[in-house]
Coordinates of N, CA, C and O in Angstrom, one line a residue:
M1259 N -14.1 2.6 -13.0 CA -12.9 1.9 -13.5 C -13.2 1.1 -14.7 O -12.4 1.1 -15.6
G1260 N -14.4 0.6 -14.8 CA -14.8 -0.2 -15.9 C -14.8 0.6 -17.2 O -14.4 0.2 -18.2
R1261 N -15.3 1.9 -17.1 CA -15.4 2.8 -18.3 C -14.0 3.0 -18.8 O -13.7 3.0 -20.0
F1262 N -13.0 3.3 -17.8 CA -11.7 3.5 -18.2 C -11.0 2.3 -18.9 O -10.4 2.4 -19.9
V1263 N -11.2 1.2 -18.3 CA -10.6 -0.1 -18.8 C -11.1 -0.4 -20.1 O -10.4 -1.0 -21.0
N1264 N -12.4 -0.1 -20.4 CA -13.0 -0.4 -21.7 C -12.8 0.7 -22.7 O -13.3 0.6 -23.8
S1265 N -12.0 1.7 -22.4 CA -11.9 2.9 -23.3 C -10.6 2.7 -24.1 O -9.7 1.9 -23.8
I1266 N -10.4 3.6 -25.1 CA -9.2 3.6 -25.9 C -8.0 4.1 -25.1 O -6.8 3.9 -25.5
H1267 N -8.2 4.7 -23.9 CA -7.1 5.2 -23.1 C -6.4 4.1 -22.4 O -5.3 4.3 -21.9
C1268 N -7.0 3.0 -22.2 CA -6.4 1.8 -21.5 C -5.7 1.0 -22.5 O -6.2 0.0 -23.0
T1269 N -4.5 1.4 -22.8 CA -3.6 0.7 -23.8 C -3.1 -0.6 -23.2 O -3.1 -0.9 -22.0
D1270 N -2.5 -1.5 -24.1 CA -2.0 -2.8 -23.7 C -0.8 -2.7 -22.8 O -0.5 -3.7 -22.1
D1271 N -0.2 -1.5 -22.7 CA 1.0 -1.4 -21.8 C 0.6 -1.0 -20.4 O 1.4 -0.7 -19.6
I1272 N -0.7 -0.9 -20.1 CA -1.2 -0.6 -18.8 C -1.5 -2.0 -18.1 O -2.3 -2.7 -18.5
A1273 N -0.7 -2.2 -17.0 CA -0.8 -3.5 -16.3 C -1.8 -3.4 -15.2 O -2.4 -4.4 -14.8
V1274 N -1.8 -2.3 -14.5 CA -2.6 -2.1 -13.3 C -3.4 -0.8 -13.3 O -2.8 0.2 -13.7
V1275 N -4.6 -0.9 -12.9 CA -5.5 0.2 -12.7 C -6.1 0.2 -11.3 O -6.5 -0.9 -10.9
S1276 N -6.0 1.3 -10.6 CA -6.4 1.3 -9.2 C -7.2 2.5 -8.9 O -7.1 3.5 -9.5
P1277 N -8.1 2.3 -7.9 CA -8.8 3.5 -7.4 C -8.0 4.2 -6.3 O -6.9 3.7 -5.9
V1278 N -8.4 5.4 -5.9 CA -7.8 6.1 -4.8 C -8.4 5.5 -3.5 O -9.6 5.4 -3.4
L1279 N -7.6 5.1 -2.6 CA -8.1 4.6 -1.3 C -8.4 5.8 -0.4 O -7.6 6.7 -0.2
V1280 N -9.6 5.8 0.2 CA -10.1 6.9 1.0 C -10.6 6.3 2.3 O -11.1 5.2 2.3
S1281 N -10.7 7.1 3.4 CA -11.2 6.6 4.6 C -12.6 7.1 5.0 O -13.3 6.5 5.8
D1282 N -13.0 8.2 4.3 CA -14.3 8.7 4.6 C -14.9 9.7 3.5 O -14.1 10.0 2.6
K1283 N -16.1 10.0 3.6 CA -16.8 10.9 2.6 C -16.1 12.2 2.5 O -16.1 12.8 1.4
Q1284 N -15.7 12.8 3.6 CA -15.1 14.1 3.6 C -13.8 14.1 2.8 O -13.5 15.0 2.0
E1285 N -13.0 13.0 2.9 CA -11.8 12.9 2.0 C -12.2 12.8 0.5 O -11.5 13.4 -0.3
V1286 N -13.3 12.1 0.2 CA -13.7 12.0 -1.2 C -14.1 13.4 -1.7 O -13.7 13.8 -2.8
Q1287 N -14.9 14.1 -0.9 CA -15.3 15.5 -1.3 C -14.1 16.4 -1.5 O -14.0 17.1 -2.5
S1288 N -13.1 16.3 -0.6 CA -11.9 17.1 -0.7 C -11.2 16.8 -2.0 O -10.7 17.7 -2.7
L1289 N -11.0 15.5 -2.3 CA -10.3 15.1 -3.5 C -11.1 15.5 -4.8 O -10.5 15.9 -5.8
R1290 N -12.4 15.4 -4.7 CA -13.2 15.8 -5.9 C -13.1 17.3 -6.2 O -13.2 17.7 -7.3
N1291 N -13.0 18.1 -5.1 CA -12.8 19.6 -5.3 C -11.5 20.0 -5.8 O -11.3 21.1 -6.1
T1292 N -10.5 19.1 -5.7 CA -9.2 19.4 -6.1 C -9.0 19.1 -7.6 O -9.6 18.2 -8.2
S1293 N -8.3 20.0 -8.3 CA -8.1 19.9 -9.7 C -6.9 19.0 -10.0 O -5.8 19.3 -9.6
F1294 N -7.1 17.9 -10.6 CA -6.0 17.0 -11.0 C -6.4 16.2 -12.2 O -7.6 16.2 -12.6
P1295 N -5.4 15.6 -12.8 CA -5.7 14.8 -14.0 C -6.6 13.6 -13.7 O -6.8 13.2 -12.6
V1296 N -7.1 12.9 -14.8 CA -7.9 11.8 -14.7 C -7.2 10.6 -14.0 O -7.8 9.9 -13.2
Y1297 N -5.9 10.5 -14.3 CA -5.1 9.4 -13.7 C -3.7 9.8 -13.4 O -3.2 10.8 -14.0
K1298 N -3.1 9.1 -12.6 CA -1.7 9.3 -12.2 C -0.9 8.1 -12.3 O -1.3 7.0 -11.9
H1299 N 0.3 8.2 -12.9 CA 1.3 7.1 -13.0 C 1.9 7.0 -11.6 O 2.5 8.0 -11.1
T1300 N 1.9 5.8 -11.0 CA 2.4 5.7 -9.6 C 2.8 4.3 -9.3 O 2.2 3.3 -9.8
F1301 N 3.7 4.1 -8.3 CA 3.9 2.8 -7.7 C 3.0 2.6 -6.5 O 2.9 1.5 -6.0
D1302 N 2.5 3.7 -6.0 CA 1.8 3.7 -4.7 C 0.3 3.2 -4.9 O -0.6 4.0 -4.9
I1303 N 0.2 1.9 -5.2 CA -1.1 1.3 -5.5 C -1.2 0.1 -4.6 O -0.3 -0.7 -4.5
A1304 N -2.4 0.1 -3.9 CA -2.6 -1.0 -3.0 C -3.4 -2.1 -3.8 O -4.2 -1.8 -4.7
Q1305 N -3.2 -3.3 -3.3 CA -3.9 -4.5 -3.9 C -5.4 -4.3 -3.8 O -6.1 -4.8 -4.7
S1306 N -5.9 -3.6 -2.8 CA -7.4 -3.5 -2.6 C -8.0 -2.7 -3.8 O -7.6 -1.6 -4.1
G1307 N -8.9 -3.3 -4.5 CA -9.5 -2.7 -5.6 C -8.8 -2.6 -6.9 O -9.2 -2.1 -7.9
M1308 N -7.6 -3.1 -6.9 CA -6.7 -3.1 -8.1 C -7.2 -4.0 -9.2 O -7.7 -5.1 -8.9
M1309 N -7.2 -3.5 -10.4 CA -7.6 -4.3 -11.6 C -6.2 -4.6 -12.3 O -5.4 -3.7 -12.5
Q1310 N -6.0 -5.8 -12.7 CA -4.8 -6.2 -13.3 C -5.0 -6.9 -14.7 O -5.9 -7.6 -14.8
R1311 N -4.1 -6.6 -15.6 CA -4.1 -7.3 -16.9 C -3.4 -8.6 -16.7 O -2.3 -8.7 -16.3
I1312 N -4.2 -9.7 -17.0 CA -3.6 -11.0 -16.8 C -2.3 -11.3 -17.6 O -1.4 -11.9 -17.1
S1313 N -2.3 -10.7 -18.8 CA -1.0 -10.9 -19.6 C 0.2 -10.3 -18.9 O 1.3 -10.8 -19.0
S1314 N 0.0 -9.2 -18.2 CA 1.1 -8.6 -17.5 C 1.5 -9.4 -16.3 O 2.7 -9.4 -16.0
I1315 N 0.5 -10.0 -15.7 CA 0.9 -10.9 -14.5 C 1.8 -12.0 -15.0 O 2.8 -12.2 -14.4
H1316 N 1.5 -12.6 -16.1 CA 2.3 -13.7 -16.6 C 3.7 -13.1 -17.1 O 4.7 -13.7 -16.8
A1317 N 3.7 -12.0 -17.8 CA 4.9 -11.4 -18.3 C 5.9 -11.0 -17.2 O 7.1 -11.1 -17.4
C1318 N 5.3 -10.6 -16.1 CA 6.2 -10.2 -14.9 C 6.5 -11.3 -14.0 O 7.2 -11.1 -13.0
G1319 N 6.0 -12.5 -14.2 CA 6.4 -13.6 -13.4 C 5.5 -13.8 -12.2 O 5.8 -14.5 -11.2
G1320 N 4.3 -13.2 -12.2 CA 3.4 -13.4 -11.1 C 3.8 -12.7 -9.8 O 4.7 -11.8 -9.9
Y1321 N 3.2 -13.0 -8.7 CA 3.5 -12.4 -7.5 C 4.7 -13.1 -6.8 O 4.9 -14.4 -7.0
D1322 N 5.5 -12.4 -6.0 CA 6.6 -13.0 -5.3 C 6.1 -13.8 -4.2 O 5.5 -13.3 -3.2
R1323 N 6.4 -15.1 -4.3 CA 5.8 -16.0 -3.3 C 6.6 -16.0 -1.9 O 6.2 -16.6 -1.0
N1324 N 7.7 -15.2 -1.9 CA 8.4 -15.0 -0.6 C 7.7 -13.9 0.3 O 8.1 -13.7 1.4
L1325 N 6.7 -13.2 -0.3 CA 6.0 -12.2 0.5 C 4.7 -12.7 1.0 O 4.0 -13.5 0.3
F1326 N 4.3 -12.1 2.1 CA 3.0 -12.4 2.7 C 2.4 -11.2 3.4 O 3.1 -10.5 4.1
I1327 N 1.2 -10.8 3.0 CA 0.4 -9.7 3.6 C 0.9 -8.4 3.0 O 0.3 -7.8 2.2
D1328 N 2.0 -7.8 3.5 CA 2.4 -6.5 3.2 C 3.6 -6.5 2.1 O 4.4 -7.4 2.1
S1329 N 3.6 -5.4 1.3 CA 4.5 -5.2 0.2 C 4.3 -6.0 -1.0 O 5.0 -5.9 -2.0
V1330 N 3.3 -7.0 -0.9 CA 3.0 -7.8 -2.1 C 2.6 -7.0 -3.3 O 3.1 -7.2 -4.4
D1331 N 1.8 -6.0 -3.1 CA 1.2 -5.2 -4.1 C 2.3 -4.2 -4.7 O 2.5 -4.2 -5.9
W1332 N 3.0 -3.5 -3.8 CA 4.0 -2.6 -4.3 C 5.2 -3.3 -5.0 O 5.7 -2.9 -6.0
E1333 N 5.6 -4.5 -4.5 CA 6.6 -5.2 -5.2 C 6.2 -5.6 -6.6 O 7.0 -5.6 -7.6
F1334 N 5.0 -6.1 -6.7 CA 4.4 -6.5 -8.1 C 4.4 -5.3 -9.0 O 4.8 -5.4 -10.2
V1335 N 3.9 -4.2 -8.5 CA 3.8 -3.0 -9.3 C 5.2 -2.5 -9.8 O 5.4 -2.1 -10.9
V1336 N 6.2 -2.6 -8.9 CA 7.5 -2.2 -9.3 C 8.0 -3.1 -10.4 O 8.6 -2.7 -11.4
R1337 N 7.8 -4.4 -10.3 CA 8.2 -5.3 -11.4 C 7.5 -5.0 -12.7 O 8.0 -5.1 -13.8
C1338 N 6.2 -4.7 -12.6 CA 5.5 -4.3 -13.8 C 6.1 -3.1 -14.5 O 6.4 -3.1 -15.7
M1339 N 6.5 -2.1 -13.7 CA 7.2 -0.9 -14.2 C 8.5 -1.3 -14.8 O 8.9 -0.8 -15.9
Q1340 N 9.3 -2.2 -14.2 CA 10.5 -2.6 -14.7 C 10.4 -3.3 -16.1 O 11.3 -3.3 -16.9
H1341 N 9.3 -3.9 -16.3 CA 9.0 -4.6 -17.5 C 8.4 -3.7 -18.6 O 7.9 -4.2 -19.6
G1342 N 8.3 -2.4 -18.3 CA 7.8 -1.4 -19.2 C 6.3 -1.2 -19.2 O 5.8 -0.5 -20.1
Y1343 N 5.6 -1.7 -18.2 CA 4.2 -1.5 -18.1 C 3.9 -0.2 -17.3 O 4.7 0.2 -16.5
Q1344 N 2.7 0.4 -17.6 CA 2.3 1.5 -16.8 C 1.4 1.0 -15.7 O 0.7 0.0 -15.8
T1345 N 1.5 1.7 -14.5 CA 0.6 1.4 -13.4 C 0.0 2.7 -13.0 O 0.7 3.6 -12.7
I1346 N -1.3 2.7 -13.0 CA -2.0 4.0 -12.8 C -3.1 3.9 -11.8 O -3.7 2.9 -11.5
R1347 N -3.3 5.1 -11.2 CA -4.4 5.2 -10.2 C -5.4 6.3 -10.8 O -5.0 7.4 -11.2
L1348 N -6.6 5.9 -10.8 CA -7.7 6.7 -11.3 C -8.1 7.7 -10.2 O -8.5 7.3 -9.2
N1349 N -7.9 9.0 -10.5 CA -8.1 10.0 -9.5 C -9.6 10.4 -9.2 O -9.8 11.2 -8.3
H1350 N -10.5 9.9 -10.0 CA -11.9 10.1 -9.7 C -12.7 8.9 -9.4 O -13.9 8.8 -9.4
C1351 N -11.9 7.9 -9.0 CA -12.5 6.6 -8.6 C -12.0 6.3 -7.2 O -10.8 6.3 -6.9
F1352 N -13.0 6.0 -6.2 CA -12.6 5.9 -4.8 C -13.1 4.6 -4.2 O -14.1 4.1 -4.6
L1353 N -12.3 4.1 -3.3 CA -12.6 2.9 -2.6 C -12.4 3.2 -1.1 O -11.3 3.6 -0.7
Y1354 N -13.5 3.0 -0.4 CA -13.4 3.2 1.1 C -12.5 2.1 1.7 O -12.9 0.9 1.6
H1355 N -11.4 2.5 2.3 CA -10.5 1.4 2.8 C -9.6 2.1 3.9 O -9.0 3.1 3.7
Q1356 N -9.6 1.4 5.1 CA -8.7 1.9 6.2 C -7.5 1.1 6.2 O -7.5 -0.1 6.6
I1357 N -6.4 1.7 5.8 CA -5.1 0.9 5.7 C -4.2 1.2 6.9 O -3.4 0.3 7.2
E1358 N -4.3 2.3 7.5 CA -3.5 2.6 8.6 C -4.0 1.9 9.9 O -5.1 1.6 10.0
D1359 N -3.1 1.7 10.8 CA -3.4 1.1 12.1 C -3.8 2.2 13.0 O -2.9 2.7 13.8
S1360 N -5.0 2.6 13.0 CA -5.4 3.8 13.7 C -6.4 3.4 14.8 O -7.1 4.3 15.4
N1361 N -6.5 2.2 15.2 CA -7.5 1.7 16.1 C -6.9 1.4 17.5 O -7.0 0.4 18.0
N1362 N -6.2 2.4 18.0 CA -5.5 2.2 19.3 C -6.5 2.2 20.5 O -7.4 3.0 20.5
H1363 N -6.3 1.3 21.4 CA -7.1 1.2 22.6 C -6.3 0.9 23.8 O -5.2 0.4 23.7
E1364 N -6.7 1.3 24.9 CA -6.1 1.0 26.2 C -6.8 -0.1 26.9 O -8.1 0.0 27.0
I1365 N -6.1 -1.0 27.4 CA -6.7 -2.2 28.1 C -6.1 -2.2 29.5 O -4.8 -2.2 29.6
N1366 N -6.9 -2.3 30.5 CA -6.4 -2.4 31.9 C -6.4 -3.9 32.3 O -7.5 -4.5 32.4
V1367 N -5.2 -4.4 32.5 CA -5.1 -5.8 33.0 C -4.4 -5.8 34.3 O -3.2 -5.5 34.4
N1368 N -5.2 -6.1 35.4 CA -4.7 -6.1 36.7 C -3.9 -4.8 37.1 O -2.8 -4.9 37.6
G1369 N -4.5 -3.7 36.7 CA -3.9 -2.4 37.0 C -2.8 -1.9 36.1 O -2.3 -0.8 36.2
H1370 N -2.5 -2.7 35.1 CA -1.5 -2.3 34.1 C -2.2 -1.9 32.8 O -3.1 -2.6 32.3
I1371 N -1.8 -0.8 32.2 CA -2.4 -0.3 31.0 C -1.6 -0.8 29.8 O -0.4 -0.6 29.7
Y1372 N -2.2 -1.5 28.9 CA -1.6 -2.0 27.7 C -2.3 -1.3 26.5 O -3.5 -1.1 26.5
H1373 N -1.4 -0.9 25.5 CA -1.9 -0.3 24.3 C -2.0 -1.4 23.2 O -1.1 -2.1 23.0
T1374 N -3.2 -1.5 22.6 CA -3.4 -2.5 21.6 C -3.9 -1.7 20.3 O -4.2 -0.5 20.4
N1375 N -3.9 -2.4 19.3 CA -4.4 -1.8 18.0 C -5.0 -2.9 17.2 O -5.2 -4.0 17.6
R1376 N -5.3 -2.5 15.9 CA -6.0 -3.4 15.1 C -5.2 -4.7 14.7 O -5.8 -5.7 14.5
Y1377 N -3.9 -4.5 14.5 CA -3.1 -5.6 14.0 C -2.5 -6.5 15.1 O -2.1 -6.0 16.2
E1378 N -2.4 -7.7 14.8 CA -1.7 -8.7 15.7 C -0.2 -8.5 15.5 O 0.3 -8.0 14.5
P1379 N 0.7 -8.9 16.5 CA 2.1 -8.7 16.4 C 2.7 -9.4 15.1 O 3.6 -8.9 14.5
L1380 N 2.1 -10.5 14.7 CA 2.6 -11.2 13.5 C 2.5 -10.3 12.3 O 3.3 -10.3 11.4
R1381 N 1.5 -9.4 12.2 CA 1.3 -8.5 11.1 C 2.5 -7.5 11.0 O 3.0 -7.2 10.0
Y1382 N 2.9 -7.0 12.2 CA 4.0 -6.1 12.2 C 5.3 -6.8 11.8 O 6.1 -6.2 11.2
Y1383 N 5.4 -8.0 12.3 CA 6.6 -8.8 11.9 C 6.7 -8.9 10.3 O 7.7 -8.6 9.8
Y1384 N 5.6 -9.2 9.7 CA 5.6 -9.3 8.2 C 5.8 -8.0 7.5 O 6.5 -7.9 6.5
Q1385 N 5.3 -6.9 8.1 CA 5.6 -5.6 7.6 C 7.1 -5.3 7.5 O 7.6 -4.9 6.5
Y1386 N 7.7 -5.5 8.7 CA 9.2 -5.3 8.7 C 9.9 -6.3 7.8 O 10.8 -5.9 7.0
R1387 N 9.6 -7.5 8.0 CA 10.3 -8.6 7.2 C 10.2 -8.3 5.7 O 11.2 -8.4 5.0
N1388 N 9.0 -8.0 5.2 CA 8.8 -7.8 3.8 C 9.5 -6.6 3.3 O 10.0 -6.5 2.2
A1389 N 9.5 -5.5 4.1 CA 10.1 -4.3 3.7 C 11.7 -4.5 3.6 O 12.3 -4.0 2.7
L1390 N 12.2 -5.2 4.6 CA 13.6 -5.6 4.5 C 14.0 -6.5 3.3 O 15.0 -6.2 2.6
Y1391 N 13.1 -7.4 3.1 CA 13.3 -8.3 1.9 C 13.3 -7.5 0.6 O 14.2 -7.7 -0.2
C1392 N 12.3 -6.7 0.4 CA 12.2 -5.9 -0.8 C 13.3 -4.9 -0.9 O 13.8 -4.6 -2.0
R1393 N 13.7 -4.3 0.2 CA 14.8 -3.3 0.1 C 16.1 -4.0 -0.4 O 16.8 -3.5 -1.2
A1394 N 16.3 -5.3 0.1 CA 17.5 -6.0 -0.3 C 17.4 -6.4 -1.8 O 18.3 -6.4 -2.6
K1395 N 16.1 -6.8 -2.2 CA 15.9 -7.3 -3.5 C 16.1 -6.2 -4.5 O 16.6 -6.4 -5.6
Y1396 N 15.8 -4.9 -4.2 CA 15.9 -3.8 -5.1 C 17.0 -2.9 -4.8 O 17.0 -1.7 -5.3
Q1397 N 18.0 -3.3 -3.9 CA 19.1 -2.5 -3.6 C 19.8 -2.1 -4.8 O 20.1 -2.9 -5.7
G1398 N 20.1 -0.8 -4.8 CA 20.9 -0.2 -6.0 C 20.0 0.2 -7.1 O 20.4 0.8 -8.1
S1399 N 18.7 -0.1 -7.1 CA 17.8 0.3 -8.2 C 17.1 1.6 -7.8 O 17.2 2.1 -6.7
A1400 N 16.4 2.1 -8.8 CA 15.6 3.3 -8.5 C 14.5 3.1 -7.6 O 13.9 4.1 -7.1
Y1401 N 14.1 1.9 -7.2 CA 13.0 1.6 -6.4 C 13.3 1.3 -5.0 O 12.4 1.1 -4.1
E1402 N 14.6 1.3 -4.6 CA 15.0 1.0 -3.2 C 14.4 1.9 -2.2 O 14.0 1.5 -1.1
F1403 N 14.2 3.2 -2.6 CA 13.7 4.2 -1.7 C 12.3 3.8 -1.2 O 11.9 4.2 -0.1
I1404 N 11.5 3.1 -1.9 CA 10.1 2.8 -1.5 C 10.2 2.1 -0.2 O 9.4 2.4 0.8
W1405 N 11.0 1.1 0.0 CA 11.0 0.3 1.2 C 11.8 1.0 2.3 O 11.6 0.7 3.5
D1406 N 12.7 1.9 2.0 CA 13.3 2.8 3.0 C 12.2 3.6 3.6 O 12.1 3.8 4.8
E1407 N 11.2 4.2 2.8 CA 10.1 4.9 3.3 C 9.2 4.1 4.2 O 8.7 4.5 5.2
V1408 N 8.9 2.8 3.8 CA 8.1 1.9 4.5 C 8.8 1.7 5.9 O 8.1 1.8 7.0
L1409 N 10.1 1.4 5.9 CA 10.8 1.1 7.2 C 10.8 2.4 8.1 O 10.6 2.2 9.3
N1410 N 11.0 3.5 7.5 CA 10.9 4.8 8.3 C 9.6 5.0 8.9 O 9.5 5.3 10.1
G1411 N 8.5 4.7 8.1 CA 7.2 4.8 8.7 C 6.9 3.8 9.8 O 6.3 4.2 10.8
L1412 N 7.4 2.6 9.7 CA 7.2 1.6 10.7 C 8.0 2.0 11.9 O 7.5 1.8 13.1
D1413 N 9.2 2.5 11.7 CA 10.0 2.9 12.9 C 9.3 4.1 13.6 O 9.3 4.1 14.8
H1414 N 8.8 5.0 12.9 CA 8.1 6.1 13.5 C 6.9 5.7 14.3 O 6.6 6.1 15.4
A1415 N 6.1 4.7 13.7 CA 5.0 4.2 14.4 C 5.4 3.4 15.7 O 4.8 3.6 16.7
A1416 N 6.5 2.7 15.7 CA 7.0 2.0 16.8 C 7.5 3.0 17.9 O 7.2 2.8 19.1
E1417 N 8.1 4.1 17.5 CA 8.5 5.2 18.4 C 7.3 5.8 19.1 O 7.3 6.0 20.3
Y1418 N 6.3 6.0 18.3 CA 5.0 6.6 18.9 C 4.4 5.7 19.9 O 4.0 6.1 21.0
E1419 N 4.4 4.4 19.5 CA 3.8 3.4 20.5 C 4.6 3.3 21.8 O 4.1 3.3 22.8
T1420 N 5.9 3.4 21.6 CA 6.8 3.4 22.8 C 6.6 4.6 23.7 O 6.5 4.5 24.9
Q1421 N 6.5 5.8 23.0 CA 6.2 7.0 23.8 C 4.9 7.0 24.5 O 4.8 7.4 25.6
S1422 N 3.9 6.4 23.8 CA 2.5 6.4 24.5 C 2.5 5.5 25.6 O 1.8 5.6 26.6
E1423 N 3.3 4.4 25.6 CA 3.4 3.4 26.7 C 4.1 4.1 27.9 O 3.8 3.7 29.0
E1424 N 5.0 5.0 27.6 CA 5.8 5.6 28.7 C 5.0 6.6 29.5 O 5.3 7.0 30.6
I1425 N 4.0 7.2 28.8 CA 3.2 8.3 29.5 C 2.3 7.8 30.5 O 1.8 6.8 30.7

């Protein structure tokens, strides 16, 4: 990332540079074997490993203080794009990071099986709350679909959790 940021390719209109988030070495190898450009313009950038141009943070008004934990990064990236900045992900730079809640466990409490996962209920609350907040904030804009996708994903995860509890 440092080489790119210090190169002539990193122009002043680039606000955010991000690595690709991966979960294991196999995923890295698969991505390395795939033919793709050096970077991709995208809103789908996570705060983890993100490099930001300080002047763009000021120009876009900083981070939305109404958000906590989830959607903070995507909301900021959307505002950067609305202000005419580029937000890019470097396709040959990887950061090992597990973002999905894939740590499901069964716990037996007095004969009752409970399904738990990595996140506490408060985290799920903020995921829904922030997605609803951002959807309302960007309603009617080209970016509204982002939080519809987030909400659909959360609903799908909740349906899966409910189905696994019923089995």
